[in-house]
Short mmCIF file of N, CA and C in Angstrom, two decimals:
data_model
loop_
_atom_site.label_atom_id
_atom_site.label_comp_id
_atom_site.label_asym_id
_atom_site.label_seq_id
_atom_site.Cartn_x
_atom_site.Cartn_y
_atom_site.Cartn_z
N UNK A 532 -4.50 -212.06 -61.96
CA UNK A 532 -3.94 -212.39 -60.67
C UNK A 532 -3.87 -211.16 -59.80
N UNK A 533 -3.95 -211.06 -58.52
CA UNK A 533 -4.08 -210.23 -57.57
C UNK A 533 -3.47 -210.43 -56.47
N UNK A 534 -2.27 -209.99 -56.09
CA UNK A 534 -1.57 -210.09 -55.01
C UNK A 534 -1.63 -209.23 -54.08
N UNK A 535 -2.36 -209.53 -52.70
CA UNK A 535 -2.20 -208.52 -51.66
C UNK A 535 -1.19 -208.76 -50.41
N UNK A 536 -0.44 -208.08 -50.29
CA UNK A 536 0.27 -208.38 -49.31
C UNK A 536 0.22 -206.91 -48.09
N UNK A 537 0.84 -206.80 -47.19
CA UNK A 537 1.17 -205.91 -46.37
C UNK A 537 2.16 -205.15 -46.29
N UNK A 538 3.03 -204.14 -45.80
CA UNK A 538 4.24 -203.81 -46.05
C UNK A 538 4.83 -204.28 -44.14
N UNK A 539 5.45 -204.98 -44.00
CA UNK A 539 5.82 -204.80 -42.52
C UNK A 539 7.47 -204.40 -42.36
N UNK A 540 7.22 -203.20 -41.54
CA UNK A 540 8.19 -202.26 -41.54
C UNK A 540 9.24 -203.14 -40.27
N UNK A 541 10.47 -202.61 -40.15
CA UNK A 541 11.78 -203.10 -39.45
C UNK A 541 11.02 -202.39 -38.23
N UNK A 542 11.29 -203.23 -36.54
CA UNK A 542 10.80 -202.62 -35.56
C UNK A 542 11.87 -201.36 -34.85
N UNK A 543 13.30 -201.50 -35.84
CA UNK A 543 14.02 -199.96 -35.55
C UNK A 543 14.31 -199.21 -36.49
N UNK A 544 13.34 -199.27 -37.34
CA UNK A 544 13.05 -197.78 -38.55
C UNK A 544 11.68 -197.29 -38.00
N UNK A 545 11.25 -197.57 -36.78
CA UNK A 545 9.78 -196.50 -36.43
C UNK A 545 10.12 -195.35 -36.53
N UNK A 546 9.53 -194.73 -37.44
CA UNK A 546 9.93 -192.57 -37.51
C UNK A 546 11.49 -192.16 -38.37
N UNK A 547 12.02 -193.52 -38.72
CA UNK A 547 13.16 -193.20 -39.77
C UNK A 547 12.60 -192.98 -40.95
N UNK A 548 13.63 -192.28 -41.58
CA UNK A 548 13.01 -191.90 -43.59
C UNK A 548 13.42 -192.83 -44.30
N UNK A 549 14.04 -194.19 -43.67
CA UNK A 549 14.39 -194.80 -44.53
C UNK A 549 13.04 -195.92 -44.39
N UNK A 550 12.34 -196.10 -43.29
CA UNK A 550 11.32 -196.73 -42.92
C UNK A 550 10.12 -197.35 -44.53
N UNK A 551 9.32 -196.42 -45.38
CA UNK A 551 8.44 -196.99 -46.07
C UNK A 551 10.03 -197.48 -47.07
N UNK A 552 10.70 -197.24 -47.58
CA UNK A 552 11.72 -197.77 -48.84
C UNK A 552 12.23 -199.13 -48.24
N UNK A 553 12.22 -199.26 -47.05
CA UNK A 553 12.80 -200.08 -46.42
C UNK A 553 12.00 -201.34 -46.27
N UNK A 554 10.74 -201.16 -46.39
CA UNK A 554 9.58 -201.91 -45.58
C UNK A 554 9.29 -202.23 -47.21
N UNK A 555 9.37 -202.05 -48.67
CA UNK A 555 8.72 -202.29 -49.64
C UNK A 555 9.58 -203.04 -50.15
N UNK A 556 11.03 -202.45 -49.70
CA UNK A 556 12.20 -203.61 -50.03
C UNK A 556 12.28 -205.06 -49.55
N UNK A 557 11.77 -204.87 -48.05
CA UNK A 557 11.71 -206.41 -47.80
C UNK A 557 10.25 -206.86 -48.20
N UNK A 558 9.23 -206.30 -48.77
CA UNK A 558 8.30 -207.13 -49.43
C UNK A 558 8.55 -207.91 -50.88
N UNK A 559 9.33 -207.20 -51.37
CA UNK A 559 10.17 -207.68 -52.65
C UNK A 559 11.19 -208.74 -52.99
N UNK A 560 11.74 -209.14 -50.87
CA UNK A 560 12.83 -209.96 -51.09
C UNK A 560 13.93 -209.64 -51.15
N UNK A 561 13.89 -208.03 -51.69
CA UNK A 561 15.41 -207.24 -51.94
C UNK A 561 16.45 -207.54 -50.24
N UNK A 562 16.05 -207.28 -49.13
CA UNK A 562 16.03 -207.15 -48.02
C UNK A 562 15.85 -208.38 -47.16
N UNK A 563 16.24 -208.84 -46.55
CA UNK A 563 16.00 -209.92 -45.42
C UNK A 563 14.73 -209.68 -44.46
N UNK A 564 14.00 -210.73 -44.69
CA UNK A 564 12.99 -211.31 -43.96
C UNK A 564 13.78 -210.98 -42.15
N UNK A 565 13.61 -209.70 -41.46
CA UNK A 565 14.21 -210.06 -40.01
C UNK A 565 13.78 -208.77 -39.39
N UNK A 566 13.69 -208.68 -38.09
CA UNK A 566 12.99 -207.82 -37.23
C UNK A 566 13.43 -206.30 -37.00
N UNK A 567 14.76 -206.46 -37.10
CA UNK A 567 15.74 -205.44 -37.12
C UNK A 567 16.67 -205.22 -38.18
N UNK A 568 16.95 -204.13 -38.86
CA UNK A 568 17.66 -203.19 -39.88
C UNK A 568 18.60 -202.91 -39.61
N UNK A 569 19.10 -202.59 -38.46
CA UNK A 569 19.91 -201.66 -38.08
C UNK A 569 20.62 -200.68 -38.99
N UNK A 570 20.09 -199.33 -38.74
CA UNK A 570 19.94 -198.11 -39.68
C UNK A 570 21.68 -197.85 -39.36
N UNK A 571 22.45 -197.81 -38.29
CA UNK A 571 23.59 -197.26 -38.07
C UNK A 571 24.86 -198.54 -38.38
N UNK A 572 24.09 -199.29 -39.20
CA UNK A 572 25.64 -200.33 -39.93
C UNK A 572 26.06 -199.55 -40.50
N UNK A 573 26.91 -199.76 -41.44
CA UNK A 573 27.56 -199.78 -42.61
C UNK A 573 27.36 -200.32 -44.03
N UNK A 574 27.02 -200.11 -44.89
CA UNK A 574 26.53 -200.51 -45.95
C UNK A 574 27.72 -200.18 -47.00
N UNK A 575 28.47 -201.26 -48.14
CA UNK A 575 29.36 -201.26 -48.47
C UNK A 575 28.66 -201.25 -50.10
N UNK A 576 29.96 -200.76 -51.16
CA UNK A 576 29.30 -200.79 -52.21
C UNK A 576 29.36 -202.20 -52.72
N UNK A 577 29.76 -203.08 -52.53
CA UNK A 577 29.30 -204.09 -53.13
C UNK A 577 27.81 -204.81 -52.70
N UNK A 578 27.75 -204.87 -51.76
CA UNK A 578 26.82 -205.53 -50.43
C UNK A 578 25.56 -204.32 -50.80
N UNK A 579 25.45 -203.19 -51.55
CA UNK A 579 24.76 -202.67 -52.08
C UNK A 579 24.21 -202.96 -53.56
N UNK A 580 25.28 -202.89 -54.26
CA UNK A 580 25.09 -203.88 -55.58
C UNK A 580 23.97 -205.16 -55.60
N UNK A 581 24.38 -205.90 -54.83
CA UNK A 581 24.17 -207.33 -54.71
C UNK A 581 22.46 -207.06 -53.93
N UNK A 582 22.17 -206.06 -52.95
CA UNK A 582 20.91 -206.30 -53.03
C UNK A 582 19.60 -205.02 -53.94
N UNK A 583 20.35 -204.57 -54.97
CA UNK A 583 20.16 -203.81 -56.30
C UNK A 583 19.94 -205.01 -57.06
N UNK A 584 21.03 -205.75 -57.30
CA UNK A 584 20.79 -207.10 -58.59
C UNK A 584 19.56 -207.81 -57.99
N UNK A 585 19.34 -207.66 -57.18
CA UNK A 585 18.02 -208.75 -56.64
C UNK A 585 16.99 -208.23 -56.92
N UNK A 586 17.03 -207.03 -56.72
CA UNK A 586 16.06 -206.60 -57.13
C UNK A 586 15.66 -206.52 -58.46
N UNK A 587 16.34 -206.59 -59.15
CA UNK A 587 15.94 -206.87 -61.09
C UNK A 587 15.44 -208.33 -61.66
N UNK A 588 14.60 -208.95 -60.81
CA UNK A 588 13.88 -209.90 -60.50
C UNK A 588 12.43 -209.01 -60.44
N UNK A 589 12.23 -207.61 -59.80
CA UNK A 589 11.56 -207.24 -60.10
C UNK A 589 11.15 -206.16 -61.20
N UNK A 590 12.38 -205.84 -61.98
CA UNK A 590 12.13 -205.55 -63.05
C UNK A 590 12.59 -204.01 -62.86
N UNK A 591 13.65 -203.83 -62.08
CA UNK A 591 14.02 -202.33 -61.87
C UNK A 591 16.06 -202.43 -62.77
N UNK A 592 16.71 -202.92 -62.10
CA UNK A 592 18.16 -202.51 -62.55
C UNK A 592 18.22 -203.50 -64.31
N UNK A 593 18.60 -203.08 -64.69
CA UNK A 593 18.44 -203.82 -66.45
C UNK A 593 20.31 -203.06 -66.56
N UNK A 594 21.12 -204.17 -67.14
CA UNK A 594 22.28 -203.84 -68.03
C UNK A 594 22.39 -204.37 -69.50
N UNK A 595 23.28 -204.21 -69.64
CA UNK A 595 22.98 -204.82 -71.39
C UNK A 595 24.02 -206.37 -71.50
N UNK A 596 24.67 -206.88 -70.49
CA UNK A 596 24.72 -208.16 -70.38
C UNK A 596 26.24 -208.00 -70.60
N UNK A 597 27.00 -207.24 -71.20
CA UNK A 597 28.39 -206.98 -71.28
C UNK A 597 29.48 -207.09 -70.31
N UNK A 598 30.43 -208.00 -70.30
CA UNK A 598 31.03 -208.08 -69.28
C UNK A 598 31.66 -206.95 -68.84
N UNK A 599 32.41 -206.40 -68.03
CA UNK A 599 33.12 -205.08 -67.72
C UNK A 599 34.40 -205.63 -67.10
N UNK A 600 35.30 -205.15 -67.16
CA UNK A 600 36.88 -205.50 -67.05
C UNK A 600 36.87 -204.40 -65.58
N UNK A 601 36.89 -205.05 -64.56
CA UNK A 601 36.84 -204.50 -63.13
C UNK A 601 37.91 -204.94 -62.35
N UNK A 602 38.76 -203.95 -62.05
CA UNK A 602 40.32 -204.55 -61.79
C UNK A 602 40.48 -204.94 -60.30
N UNK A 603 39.40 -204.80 -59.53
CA UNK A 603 39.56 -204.88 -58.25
C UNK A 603 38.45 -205.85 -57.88
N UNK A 604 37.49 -206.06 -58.24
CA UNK A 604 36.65 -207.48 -58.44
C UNK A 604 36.89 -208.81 -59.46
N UNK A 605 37.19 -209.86 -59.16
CA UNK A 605 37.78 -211.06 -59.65
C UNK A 605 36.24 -211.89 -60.04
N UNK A 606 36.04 -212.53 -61.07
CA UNK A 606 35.25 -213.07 -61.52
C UNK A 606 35.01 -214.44 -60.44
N UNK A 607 35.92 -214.38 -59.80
CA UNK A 607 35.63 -215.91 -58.55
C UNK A 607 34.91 -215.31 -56.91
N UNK A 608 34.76 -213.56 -57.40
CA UNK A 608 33.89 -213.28 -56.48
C UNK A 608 32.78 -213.31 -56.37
N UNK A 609 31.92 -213.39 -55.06
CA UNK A 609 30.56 -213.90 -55.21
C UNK A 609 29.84 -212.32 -55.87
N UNK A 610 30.07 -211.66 -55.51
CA UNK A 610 29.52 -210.45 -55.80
C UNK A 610 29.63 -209.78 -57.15
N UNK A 611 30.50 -210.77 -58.31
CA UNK A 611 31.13 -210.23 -59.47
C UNK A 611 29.69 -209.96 -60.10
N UNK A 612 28.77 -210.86 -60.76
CA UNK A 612 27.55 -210.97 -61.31
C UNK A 612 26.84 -209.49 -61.18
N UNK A 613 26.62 -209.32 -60.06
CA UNK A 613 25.47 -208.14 -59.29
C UNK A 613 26.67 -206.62 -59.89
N UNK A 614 27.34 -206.89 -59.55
CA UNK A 614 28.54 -205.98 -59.90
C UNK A 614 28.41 -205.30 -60.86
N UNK A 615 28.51 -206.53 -62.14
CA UNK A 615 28.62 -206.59 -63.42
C UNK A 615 27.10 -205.49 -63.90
N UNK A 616 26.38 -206.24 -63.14
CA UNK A 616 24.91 -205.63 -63.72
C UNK A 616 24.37 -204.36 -63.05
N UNK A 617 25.15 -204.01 -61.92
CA UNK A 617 24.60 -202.70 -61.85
C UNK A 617 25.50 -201.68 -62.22
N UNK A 618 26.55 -202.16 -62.73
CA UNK A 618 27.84 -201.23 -63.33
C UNK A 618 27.04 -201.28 -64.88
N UNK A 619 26.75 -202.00 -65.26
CA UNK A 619 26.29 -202.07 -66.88
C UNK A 619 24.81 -201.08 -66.88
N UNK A 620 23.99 -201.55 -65.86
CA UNK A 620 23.10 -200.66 -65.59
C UNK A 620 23.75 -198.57 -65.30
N UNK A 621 24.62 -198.74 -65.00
CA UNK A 621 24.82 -197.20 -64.78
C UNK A 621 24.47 -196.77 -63.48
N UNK A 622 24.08 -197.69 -62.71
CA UNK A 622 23.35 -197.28 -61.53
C UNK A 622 25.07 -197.23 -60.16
N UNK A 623 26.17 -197.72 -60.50
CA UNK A 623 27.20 -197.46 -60.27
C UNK A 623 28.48 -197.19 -61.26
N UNK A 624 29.22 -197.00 -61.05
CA UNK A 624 30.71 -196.75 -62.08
C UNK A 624 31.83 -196.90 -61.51
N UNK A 625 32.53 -196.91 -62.44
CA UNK A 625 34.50 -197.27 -61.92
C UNK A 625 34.91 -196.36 -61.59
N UNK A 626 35.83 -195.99 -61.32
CA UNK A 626 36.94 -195.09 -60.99
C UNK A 626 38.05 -194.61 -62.25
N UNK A 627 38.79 -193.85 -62.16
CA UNK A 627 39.63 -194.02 -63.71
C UNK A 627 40.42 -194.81 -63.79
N UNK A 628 40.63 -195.81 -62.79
CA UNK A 628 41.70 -197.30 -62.82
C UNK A 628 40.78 -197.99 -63.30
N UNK A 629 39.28 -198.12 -63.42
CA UNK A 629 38.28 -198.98 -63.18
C UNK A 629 38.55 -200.14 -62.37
N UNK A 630 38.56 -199.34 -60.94
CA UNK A 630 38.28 -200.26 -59.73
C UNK A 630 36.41 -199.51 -59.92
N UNK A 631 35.89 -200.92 -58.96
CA UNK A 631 34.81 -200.77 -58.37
C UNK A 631 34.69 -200.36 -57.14
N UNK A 632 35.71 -200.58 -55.98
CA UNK A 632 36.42 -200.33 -54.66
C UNK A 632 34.73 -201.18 -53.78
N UNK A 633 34.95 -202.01 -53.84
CA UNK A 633 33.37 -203.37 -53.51
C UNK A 633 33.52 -202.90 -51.92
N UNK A 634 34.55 -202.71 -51.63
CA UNK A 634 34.28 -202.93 -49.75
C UNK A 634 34.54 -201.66 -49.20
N UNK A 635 34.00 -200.10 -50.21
CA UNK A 635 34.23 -198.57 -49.42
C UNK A 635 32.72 -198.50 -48.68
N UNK A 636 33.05 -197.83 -48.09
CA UNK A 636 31.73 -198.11 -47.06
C UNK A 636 30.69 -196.48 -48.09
N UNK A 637 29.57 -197.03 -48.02
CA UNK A 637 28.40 -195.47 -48.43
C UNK A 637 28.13 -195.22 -47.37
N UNK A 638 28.22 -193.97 -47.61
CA UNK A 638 27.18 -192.24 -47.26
C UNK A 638 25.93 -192.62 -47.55
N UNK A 639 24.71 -192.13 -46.25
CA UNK A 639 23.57 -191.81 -46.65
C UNK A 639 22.89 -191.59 -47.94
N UNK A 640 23.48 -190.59 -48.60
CA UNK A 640 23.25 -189.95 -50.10
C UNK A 640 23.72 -191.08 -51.48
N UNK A 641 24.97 -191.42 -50.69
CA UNK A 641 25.54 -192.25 -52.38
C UNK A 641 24.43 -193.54 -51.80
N UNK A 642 23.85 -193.73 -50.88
CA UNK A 642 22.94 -195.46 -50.59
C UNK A 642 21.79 -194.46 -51.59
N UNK A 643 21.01 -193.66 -51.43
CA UNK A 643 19.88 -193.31 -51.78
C UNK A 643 19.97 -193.08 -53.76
N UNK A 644 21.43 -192.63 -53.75
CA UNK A 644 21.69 -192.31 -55.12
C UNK A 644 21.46 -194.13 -55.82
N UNK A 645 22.32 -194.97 -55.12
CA UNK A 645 22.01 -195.87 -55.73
C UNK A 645 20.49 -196.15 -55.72
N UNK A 646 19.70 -196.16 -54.97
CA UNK A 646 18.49 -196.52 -54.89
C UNK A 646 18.02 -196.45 -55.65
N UNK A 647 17.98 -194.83 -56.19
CA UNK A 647 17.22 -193.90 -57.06
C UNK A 647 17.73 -194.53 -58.62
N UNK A 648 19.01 -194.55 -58.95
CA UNK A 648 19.24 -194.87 -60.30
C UNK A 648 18.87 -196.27 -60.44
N UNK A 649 18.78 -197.23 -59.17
CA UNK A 649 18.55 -198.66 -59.85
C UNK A 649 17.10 -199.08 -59.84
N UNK A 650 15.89 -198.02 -59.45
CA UNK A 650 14.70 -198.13 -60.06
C UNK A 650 14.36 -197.58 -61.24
N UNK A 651 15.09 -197.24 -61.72
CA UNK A 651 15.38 -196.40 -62.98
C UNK A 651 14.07 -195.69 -63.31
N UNK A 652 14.04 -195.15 -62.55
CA UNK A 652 12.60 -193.61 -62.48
C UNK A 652 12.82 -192.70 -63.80
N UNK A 653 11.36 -191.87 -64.70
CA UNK A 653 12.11 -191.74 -65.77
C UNK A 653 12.38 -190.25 -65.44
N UNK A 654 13.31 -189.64 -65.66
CA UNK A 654 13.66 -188.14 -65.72
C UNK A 654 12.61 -187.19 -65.04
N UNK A 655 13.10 -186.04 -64.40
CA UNK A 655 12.27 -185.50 -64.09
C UNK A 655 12.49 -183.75 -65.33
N UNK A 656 10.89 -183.57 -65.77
CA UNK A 656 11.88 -182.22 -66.16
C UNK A 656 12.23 -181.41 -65.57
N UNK A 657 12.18 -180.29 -66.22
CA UNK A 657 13.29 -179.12 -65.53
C UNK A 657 11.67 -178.34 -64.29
N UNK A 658 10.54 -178.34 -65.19
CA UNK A 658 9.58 -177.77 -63.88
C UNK A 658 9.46 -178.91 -62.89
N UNK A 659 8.94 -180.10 -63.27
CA UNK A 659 9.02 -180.60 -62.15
C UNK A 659 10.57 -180.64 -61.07
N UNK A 660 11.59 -180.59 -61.33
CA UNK A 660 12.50 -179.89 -60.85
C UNK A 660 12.66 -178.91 -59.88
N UNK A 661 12.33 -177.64 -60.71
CA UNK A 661 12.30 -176.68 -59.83
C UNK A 661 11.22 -176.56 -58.85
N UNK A 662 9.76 -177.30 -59.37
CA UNK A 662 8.89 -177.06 -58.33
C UNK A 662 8.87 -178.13 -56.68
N UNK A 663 9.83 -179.04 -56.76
CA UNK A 663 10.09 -179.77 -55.46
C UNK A 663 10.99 -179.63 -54.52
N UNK A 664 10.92 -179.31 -53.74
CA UNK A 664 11.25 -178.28 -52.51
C UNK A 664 12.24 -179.50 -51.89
N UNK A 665 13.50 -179.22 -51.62
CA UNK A 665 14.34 -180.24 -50.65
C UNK A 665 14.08 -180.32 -49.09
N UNK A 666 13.80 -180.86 -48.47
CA UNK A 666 13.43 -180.61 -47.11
C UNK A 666 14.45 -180.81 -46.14
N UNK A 667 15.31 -181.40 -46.79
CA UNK A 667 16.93 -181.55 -45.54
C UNK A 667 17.51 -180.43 -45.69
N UNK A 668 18.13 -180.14 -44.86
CA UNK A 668 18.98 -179.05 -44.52
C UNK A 668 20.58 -179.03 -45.20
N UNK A 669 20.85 -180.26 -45.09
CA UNK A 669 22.18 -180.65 -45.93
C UNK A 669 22.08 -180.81 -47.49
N UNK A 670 21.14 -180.73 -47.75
CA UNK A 670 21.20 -180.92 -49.67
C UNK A 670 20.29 -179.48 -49.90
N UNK A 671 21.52 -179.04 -50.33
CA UNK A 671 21.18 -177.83 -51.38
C UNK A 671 20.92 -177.68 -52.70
N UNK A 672 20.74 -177.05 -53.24
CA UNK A 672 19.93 -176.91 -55.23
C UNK A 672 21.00 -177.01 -55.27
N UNK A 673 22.45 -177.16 -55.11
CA UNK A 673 23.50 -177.24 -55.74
C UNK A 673 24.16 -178.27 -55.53
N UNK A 674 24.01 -179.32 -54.29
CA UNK A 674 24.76 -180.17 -54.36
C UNK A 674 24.39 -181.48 -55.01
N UNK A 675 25.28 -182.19 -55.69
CA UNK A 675 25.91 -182.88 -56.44
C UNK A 675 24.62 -184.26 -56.33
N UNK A 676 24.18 -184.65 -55.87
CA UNK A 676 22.75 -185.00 -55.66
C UNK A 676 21.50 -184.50 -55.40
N UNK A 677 21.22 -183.47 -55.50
CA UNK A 677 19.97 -182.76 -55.11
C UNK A 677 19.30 -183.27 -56.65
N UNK A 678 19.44 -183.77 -57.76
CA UNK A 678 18.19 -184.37 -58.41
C UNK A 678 18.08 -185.21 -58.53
N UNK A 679 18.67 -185.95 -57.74
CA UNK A 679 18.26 -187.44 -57.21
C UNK A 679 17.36 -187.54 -55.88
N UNK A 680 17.93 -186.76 -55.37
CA UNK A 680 16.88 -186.36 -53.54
C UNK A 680 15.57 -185.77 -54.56
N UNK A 681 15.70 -185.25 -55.33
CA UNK A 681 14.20 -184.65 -55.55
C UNK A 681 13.07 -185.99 -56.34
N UNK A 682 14.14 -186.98 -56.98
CA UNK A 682 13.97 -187.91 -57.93
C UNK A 682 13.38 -188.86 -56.78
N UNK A 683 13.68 -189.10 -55.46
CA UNK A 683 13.52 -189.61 -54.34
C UNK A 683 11.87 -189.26 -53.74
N UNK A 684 12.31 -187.90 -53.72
CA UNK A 684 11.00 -187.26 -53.19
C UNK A 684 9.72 -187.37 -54.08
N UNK A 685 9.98 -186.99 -55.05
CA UNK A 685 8.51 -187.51 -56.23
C UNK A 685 8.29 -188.86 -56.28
N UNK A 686 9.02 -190.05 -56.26
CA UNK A 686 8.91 -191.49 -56.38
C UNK A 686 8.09 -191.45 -55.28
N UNK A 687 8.25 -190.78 -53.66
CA UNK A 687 7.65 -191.74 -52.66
C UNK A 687 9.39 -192.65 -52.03
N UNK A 688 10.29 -192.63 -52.70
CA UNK A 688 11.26 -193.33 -52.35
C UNK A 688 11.84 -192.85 -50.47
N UNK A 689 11.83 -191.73 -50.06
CA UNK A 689 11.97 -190.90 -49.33
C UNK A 689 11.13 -190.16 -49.13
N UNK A 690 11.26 -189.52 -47.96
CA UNK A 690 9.87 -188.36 -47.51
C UNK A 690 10.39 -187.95 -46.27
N UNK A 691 10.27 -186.46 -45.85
CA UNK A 691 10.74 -186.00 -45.03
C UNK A 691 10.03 -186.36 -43.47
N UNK A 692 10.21 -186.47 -42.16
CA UNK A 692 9.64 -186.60 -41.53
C UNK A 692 8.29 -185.51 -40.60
#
């Protein structure tokens, strides 16, 4: 079987970095079929979750099926499921109450962090590491995501403009 499709990008991510991740997401379904993105919402961690779990339809977020005792998500929420599975996946975590906190709004970095852990890309080593150059100005070799931005940058997930 041979599937060709196109990638058609959001008409207000022209020249954004979120533009090709964005445009492969809605070929996948992860993303809504619609003309506009709007890059300056808000993106919440649950409402992130939930279009992570969709995506494991294509064979990226995997948990081990275990329920998780989440004190701030109720099993009569719609979002519990997706929750469940990208918390089991590792691709998010609790807090030391184990809240999930479903409605804190993400940062640029924690959206991309999720990105990055719920395609579950395999490790990078330590040369490939050191040899990929960060191109933002705000992520340094030291901060607290810079091997995920680099994990970003080798996928193709991101790319500087």
């Amino acid at each position: 079987n041979l599937k060709i499709f196109s990638l058609t990008s959001y008409q207000d991510l022209q020249n954004h970095w979120l533009a090709p991740l964005a445009a492969r997401l809605k070929a996948i379904h992860v993303l809504p079929e619609e003309s506009l993105f709007n890059p300056q919402a808000t993106v919440t961690r649950k409402t992130m979750a939930v279009w992570l779990a969709m995506s494991s339809n294509e064979g990226s977020v995997t948990g081990n099926g275990a329920l998780r005792e989440i004190s701030d998500v109720p099993s009569s929420d719609p979002g519990f499921e997706s929750i469940q599975k990208v918390v089991n996946a590792g691709v998010f975590s609790l807090d030391s109450e184990g809240h999930f906190n479903p409605d804190k709004k993400m940062n640029r970095i924690e959206a991309l962090a999720a990105v990055v852990k719920g395609c579950n890309f395999s490790s990078l080593s330590a040369t490939d590491l050191a040899a990929i150059r960060i191109p933002f100005s705000d992520i340094t070799t030291h901060h607290w995501a810079s091997t995920i931005v680099k994990q970003g940058l080798k996928n193709g997930i991101i790319k500087p403009l």
